[in-house]
Tab-separated table of C-alpha atoms in Angstrom:
chain	number	residue	atom	x	y	z
H	1	UNK	CA	0.000	0.000	0.000
H	2	UNK	CA	1.418	3.384	-1.017
H	3	UNK	CA	1.711	5.979	1.748
H	4	UNK	CA	2.734	9.007	-0.274
H	5	UNK	CA	3.198	12.225	1.708
H	6	UNK	CA	2.566	15.438	-0.177
H	7	UNK	CA	2.951	19.059	0.859
H	8	UNK	CA	-0.241	21.085	0.898
H	9	UNK	CA	1.511	24.330	0.022
H	10	UNK	CA	4.589	24.746	-2.185
H	11	UNK	CA	5.750	27.748	-0.184
H	12	UNK	CA	5.351	25.830	3.119
H	13	UNK	CA	6.589	22.327	2.254
H	14	UNK	CA	6.957	21.126	5.841
H	15	UNK	CA	4.216	23.062	7.641
H	16	UNK	CA	1.229	21.049	6.436
H	17	UNK	CA	1.099	17.690	4.671
H	18	UNK	CA	-1.266	14.995	3.475
H	19	UNK	CA	-0.341	11.314	3.812
H	20	UNK	CA	-2.290	9.114	1.402
H	21	UNK	CA	-3.552	5.606	2.190
H	22	UNK	CA	-5.255	4.414	-1.001
H	23	UNK	CA	-7.211	1.213	-0.551
H	24	UNK	CA	-5.887	-1.942	-2.181
H	25	UNK	CA	-9.452	-3.067	-2.891
H	26	UNK	CA	-10.481	-3.370	-6.540
H	27	UNK	CA	-13.075	-0.657	-6.049
H	28	UNK	CA	-12.922	2.361	-3.758
H	29	UNK	CA	-15.954	2.745	-1.513
H	30	UNK	CA	-15.205	6.435	-1.003
H	31	UNK	CA	-12.561	8.774	0.351
H	32	UNK	CA	-11.979	9.907	3.943
H	33	UNK	CA	-9.834	12.838	5.064
H	34	UNK	CA	-8.679	12.107	8.641
H	35	UNK	CA	-7.991	15.002	11.046
H	36	UNK	CA	-6.218	13.927	14.272
H	37	UNK	CA	-6.925	15.758	17.499
H	38	UNK	CA	-4.553	17.466	19.884
H	39	UNK	CA	-6.211	20.672	21.026
H	40	UNK	CA	-4.884	22.583	17.999
H	41	UNK	CA	-1.521	22.474	19.818
H	42	UNK	CA	-0.384	19.055	18.568
H	43	UNK	CA	-1.495	16.000	16.602
H	44	UNK	CA	-2.289	12.660	18.259
H	45	UNK	CA	-0.543	9.867	16.350
H	46	UNK	CA	-3.122	7.228	17.335
H	47	UNK	CA	-5.892	9.327	15.755
H	48	UNK	CA	-4.125	9.524	12.400
H	49	UNK	CA	-2.347	6.690	10.613
H	50	UNK	CA	-4.097	3.789	12.416
H	51	UNK	CA	-7.489	5.261	11.479
H	52	UNK	CA	-6.498	5.708	7.838
H	53	UNK	CA	-5.077	2.191	7.710
H	54	UNK	CA	-8.295	0.782	9.151
H	55	UNK	CA	-10.393	2.670	6.628
H	56	UNK	CA	-8.183	1.543	3.731
H	57	UNK	CA	-8.616	-2.059	4.869
H	58	UNK	CA	-12.379	-1.520	4.679
H	59	UNK	CA	-12.179	-0.342	1.069
H	60	UNK	CA	-11.932	3.435	1.522
H	61	UNK	CA	-9.238	5.693	0.129
H	62	UNK	CA	-7.973	7.559	3.185
H	63	UNK	CA	-5.550	10.376	3.899
H	64	UNK	CA	-4.206	11.874	7.128
H	65	UNK	CA	-4.116	15.655	7.325
H	66	UNK	CA	-1.198	17.147	9.249
H	67	UNK	CA	-2.513	20.682	9.604
H	68	UNK	CA	-0.798	23.768	10.985
H	69	UNK	CA	-0.852	24.350	14.730
H	70	UNK	CA	-0.747	27.003	17.440
H	71	UNK	CA	0.951	29.104	18.576
H	72	UNK	CA	2.641	29.772	15.229
H	73	UNK	CA	-0.626	29.505	13.338
H	74	UNK	CA	-4.206	30.573	14.027
H	75	UNK	CA	-7.579	30.421	12.321
H	76	UNK	CA	-8.228	30.376	9.373
H	77	UNK	CA	-4.954	28.643	8.511
H	78	UNK	CA	-6.097	25.301	9.932
H	79	UNK	CA	-9.275	25.493	7.847
H	80	UNK	CA	-7.251	26.442	4.778
H	81	UNK	CA	-5.257	23.240	5.285
H	82	UNK	CA	-8.433	21.168	5.570
H	83	UNK	CA	-9.921	22.771	2.461
H	84	UNK	CA	-6.711	22.190	0.547
H	85	UNK	CA	-6.436	18.604	1.801
H	86	UNK	CA	-9.969	17.827	0.635
H	87	UNK	CA	-9.310	19.358	-2.784
H	88	UNK	CA	-6.013	17.518	-3.240
H	89	UNK	CA	-7.657	14.220	-2.330
H	90	UNK	CA	-10.348	14.813	-4.917
H	91	UNK	CA	-7.740	15.569	-7.572
H	92	UNK	CA	-5.035	12.993	-6.782
H	93	UNK	CA	-4.614	10.148	-9.256
H	94	UNK	CA	-4.160	7.557	-6.487
H	95	UNK	CA	-7.564	8.363	-4.983
H	96	UNK	CA	-10.337	6.686	-6.948
H	97	UNK	CA	-13.200	7.773	-4.705
H	98	UNK	CA	-16.146	9.593	-6.238
H	99	UNK	CA	-17.292	10.958	-2.868
H	100	UNK	CA	-15.158	12.072	0.067
H	101	UNK	CA	-15.914	12.493	3.774
H	102	UNK	CA	-14.041	14.213	6.566
H	103	UNK	CA	-13.366	12.460	9.895
H	104	UNK	CA	-11.938	14.182	12.938
H	105	UNK	CA	-11.191	13.585	16.615
H	106	UNK	CA	-11.539	16.159	19.409
H	107	UNK	CA	-10.039	19.416	18.060
H	108	UNK	CA	-9.693	17.590	14.756
H	109	UNK	CA	-13.427	17.005	15.081
H	110	UNK	CA	-13.848	20.741	15.426
H	111	UNK	CA	-11.812	21.244	12.264
H	112	UNK	CA	-13.893	18.578	10.497
H	113	UNK	CA	-17.137	20.228	11.603
H	114	UNK	CA	-15.789	23.618	10.478
H	115	UNK	CA	-15.133	22.149	7.044
H	116	UNK	CA	-18.656	20.721	7.060
H	117	UNK	CA	-20.422	23.994	7.909
H	118	UNK	CA	-17.960	26.595	6.564
H	119	UNK	CA	-16.329	24.610	3.747
H	120	UNK	CA	-16.617	27.327	1.129
H	121	UNK	CA	-15.837	30.262	3.400
H	122	UNK	CA	-12.593	31.899	4.594
H	123	UNK	CA	-11.063	31.452	1.149
H	124	UNK	CA	-7.308	31.230	0.657
H	125	UNK	CA	-5.794	33.135	-2.264
H	126	UNK	CA	-2.874	30.706	-2.416
H	127	UNK	CA	-5.160	27.737	-3.125
H	128	UNK	CA	-5.067	27.345	-6.896
H	129	UNK	CA	-7.770	24.664	-6.710
H	130	UNK	CA	-10.295	26.831	-4.877
H	131	UNK	CA	-12.301	27.743	-7.975
H	132	UNK	CA	-12.116	24.259	-9.467
H	133	UNK	CA	-12.647	21.725	-6.678
H	134	UNK	CA	-15.303	21.688	-3.949
H	135	UNK	CA	-14.045	21.653	-0.343
H	136	UNK	CA	-17.361	20.742	1.303
H	137	UNK	CA	-17.296	17.052	2.307
H	138	UNK	CA	-19.966	14.573	1.241
H	139	UNK	CA	-20.245	13.308	4.838
H	140	UNK	CA	-18.722	14.104	8.228
H	141	UNK	CA	-17.612	11.857	11.091
H	142	UNK	CA	-17.055	13.681	14.385
H	143	UNK	CA	-15.397	11.684	17.164
H	144	UNK	CA	-15.731	13.201	20.661
H	145	UNK	CA	-15.538	16.579	18.893
H	146	UNK	CA	-14.985	20.066	20.178
H	147	UNK	CA	-18.024	21.954	18.831
H	148	UNK	CA	-18.949	24.833	21.120
H	149	UNK	CA	-16.356	27.531	21.766
H	150	UNK	CA	-18.558	29.910	23.740
H	151	UNK	CA	-20.704	28.134	26.319
H	152	UNK	CA	-20.274	26.087	29.474
H	153	UNK	CA	-19.222	23.042	27.456
H	154	UNK	CA	-16.522	24.875	25.501
H	155	UNK	CA	-12.997	23.468	25.402
H	156	UNK	CA	-11.065	26.597	26.354
H	157	UNK	CA	-7.682	25.187	25.356
H	158	UNK	CA	-8.809	24.571	21.781
H	159	UNK	CA	-10.422	27.992	21.586
H	160	UNK	CA	-7.253	29.686	22.827
H	161	UNK	CA	-5.061	27.749	20.415
H	162	UNK	CA	-7.333	28.448	17.463
H	163	UNK	CA	-8.171	32.104	18.086
H	164	UNK	CA	-5.599	33.323	20.597
H	165	UNK	CA	-5.954	34.308	24.259
H	166	UNK	CA	-7.949	37.434	23.370
H	167	UNK	CA	-10.419	35.805	21.009
H	168	UNK	CA	-12.809	38.030	19.087
H	169	UNK	CA	-16.374	37.223	20.311
H	170	UNK	CA	-17.635	37.271	16.722
H	171	UNK	CA	-15.070	34.647	15.709
H	172	UNK	CA	-15.941	32.555	18.768
H	173	UNK	CA	-19.608	32.638	17.751
H	174	UNK	CA	-18.755	31.879	14.121
H	175	UNK	CA	-16.711	28.819	15.075
H	176	UNK	CA	-19.239	27.452	17.566
H	177	UNK	CA	-20.237	25.194	14.732
H	178	UNK	CA	-23.581	23.860	15.950
H	179	UNK	CA	-24.949	27.359	15.373
H	180	UNK	CA	-24.207	27.138	11.646
H	181	UNK	CA	-25.684	23.781	10.671
H	182	UNK	CA	-28.143	24.172	7.814
H	183	UNK	CA	-29.696	22.182	4.995
H	184	UNK	CA	-26.343	22.171	3.157
H	185	UNK	CA	-24.495	20.471	6.020
H	186	UNK	CA	-23.508	16.940	4.962
H	187	UNK	CA	-24.830	13.792	6.679
H	188	UNK	CA	-23.043	13.481	10.012
H	189	UNK	CA	-21.970	10.611	12.295
H	190	UNK	CA	-20.987	11.436	15.889
H	191	UNK	CA	-19.775	9.427	18.840
H	192	UNK	CA	-18.824	10.381	22.390
H	193	UNK	CA	-18.536	8.859	25.842
H	194	UNK	CA	-20.992	10.071	28.459
H	195	UNK	CA	-18.339	10.723	31.102
H	196	UNK	CA	-15.746	12.465	28.910
H	197	UNK	CA	-14.283	15.000	31.334
H	198	UNK	CA	-12.157	16.863	28.777
H	199	UNK	CA	-14.636	17.628	25.988
H	200	UNK	CA	-18.146	17.247	27.427
H	201	UNK	CA	-20.740	15.085	25.701
H	202	UNK	CA	-22.900	18.194	25.244
H	203	UNK	CA	-20.727	19.145	22.274
H	204	UNK	CA	-21.922	16.157	20.267
H	205	UNK	CA	-25.474	16.548	21.519
H	206	UNK	CA	-25.621	20.166	20.361
H	207	UNK	CA	-24.404	19.316	16.874
H	208	UNK	CA	-26.740	16.342	16.573
H	209	UNK	CA	-29.686	18.457	17.718
H	210	UNK	CA	-28.803	21.116	15.158
H	211	UNK	CA	-28.707	18.469	12.435
H	212	UNK	CA	-32.157	17.262	13.462
H	213	UNK	CA	-33.527	20.795	13.340
H	214	UNK	CA	-32.060	21.343	9.872
H	215	UNK	CA	-33.260	17.899	8.701
H	216	UNK	CA	-29.687	16.777	8.051
H	217	UNK	CA	-29.218	12.985	8.290
H	218	UNK	CA	-27.455	12.307	11.588
H	219	UNK	CA	-26.296	9.262	13.560
H	220	UNK	CA	-25.185	9.637	17.183
H	221	UNK	CA	-23.618	7.002	19.441
H	222	UNK	CA	-23.112	7.686	23.149
H	223	UNK	CA	-21.096	5.106	25.086
H	224	UNK	CA	-21.503	4.817	28.838
H	225	UNK	CA	-17.914	5.369	29.857
H	226	UNK	CA	-14.448	6.042	28.520
H	227	UNK	CA	-11.695	8.600	28.827
H	228	UNK	CA	-11.183	11.302	26.228
H	229	UNK	CA	-8.992	10.465	23.252
H	230	UNK	CA	-9.729	6.761	22.833
H	231	UNK	CA	-9.154	6.675	19.076
H	232	UNK	CA	-9.999	3.209	17.774
H	233	UNK	CA	-10.603	2.111	21.401
H	234	UNK	CA	-9.145	-1.311	20.615
H	235	UNK	CA	-8.992	-2.325	24.279
H	236	UNK	CA	-12.628	-1.410	24.943
H	237	UNK	CA	-15.055	-4.013	23.614
H	238	UNK	CA	-18.005	-1.658	23.985
H	239	UNK	CA	-16.623	1.608	22.616
H	240	UNK	CA	-14.642	0.072	19.753
H	241	UNK	CA	-17.955	-0.734	18.074
H	242	UNK	CA	-17.975	2.870	16.867
H	243	UNK	CA	-15.648	1.995	14.010
H	244	UNK	CA	-17.875	-0.683	12.512
H	245	UNK	CA	-20.867	1.646	12.840
H	246	UNK	CA	-18.856	4.408	11.174
H	247	UNK	CA	-17.857	2.141	8.272
H	248	UNK	CA	-21.523	1.259	7.747
H	249	UNK	CA	-22.451	4.956	7.807
H	250	UNK	CA	-19.734	5.843	5.303
H	251	UNK	CA	-20.800	2.972	3.083
H	252	UNK	CA	-24.352	4.291	2.976
H	253	UNK	CA	-23.340	7.845	2.136
H	254	UNK	CA	-20.237	7.407	-0.020
H	255	UNK	CA	-20.433	4.052	-1.751
H	256	UNK	CA	-22.477	4.223	-4.954
H	257	UNK	CA	-22.843	0.452	-4.894
H	258	UNK	CA	-24.291	0.327	-1.361
């Protein structure tokens, strides 16, 4: 299996990259752009390559997005990386998928949800594909995501990393992504643990409720217990079921043959 790493930006060859995991299956079931978490300060290894490898084994063309991070970078640079990553996936010869989803964990889930609700906004002049290739995903998978940046359930660390210590209230409201779900938001799969004490469950509940109100197809799984950042949750027989449910969801929304 080829794991080609490509730079997102010619002028920033090492700042942001995309690592491709094309499926070895005869037919691609769809593409998935994977956004690891890490509070916008770092990237969690176990939420990147192992997820892409698992998806490739299930017949999906996958890619891991290594996006720019605080404190050197702030919004909208992370979103620019996600937009560019989605466009490059849709244009790359090794990716045979007709439809492409975004999947993110924690702060990567916030980035994924930002791409889902603001995919065509905050344009980047350096992106030569912006007028040719759509950045909005065909589906979104949000794993214990940061969603709200303003309320009691906000993850302050992610907000500070993304917007700085003196965040503009208008930007905070704009990037509290449950407030911007509409009929154009793609079908969304969410999962969370009920006792997550880092990013509260309410984040997923708010986004799922917003999807319901906008009549966006939504699937939500809440597991009784588990610490934040479980990734594939291989050592948890209950929580690890999320991956099989996610594969089924992606098959329904990406795979033309399903």
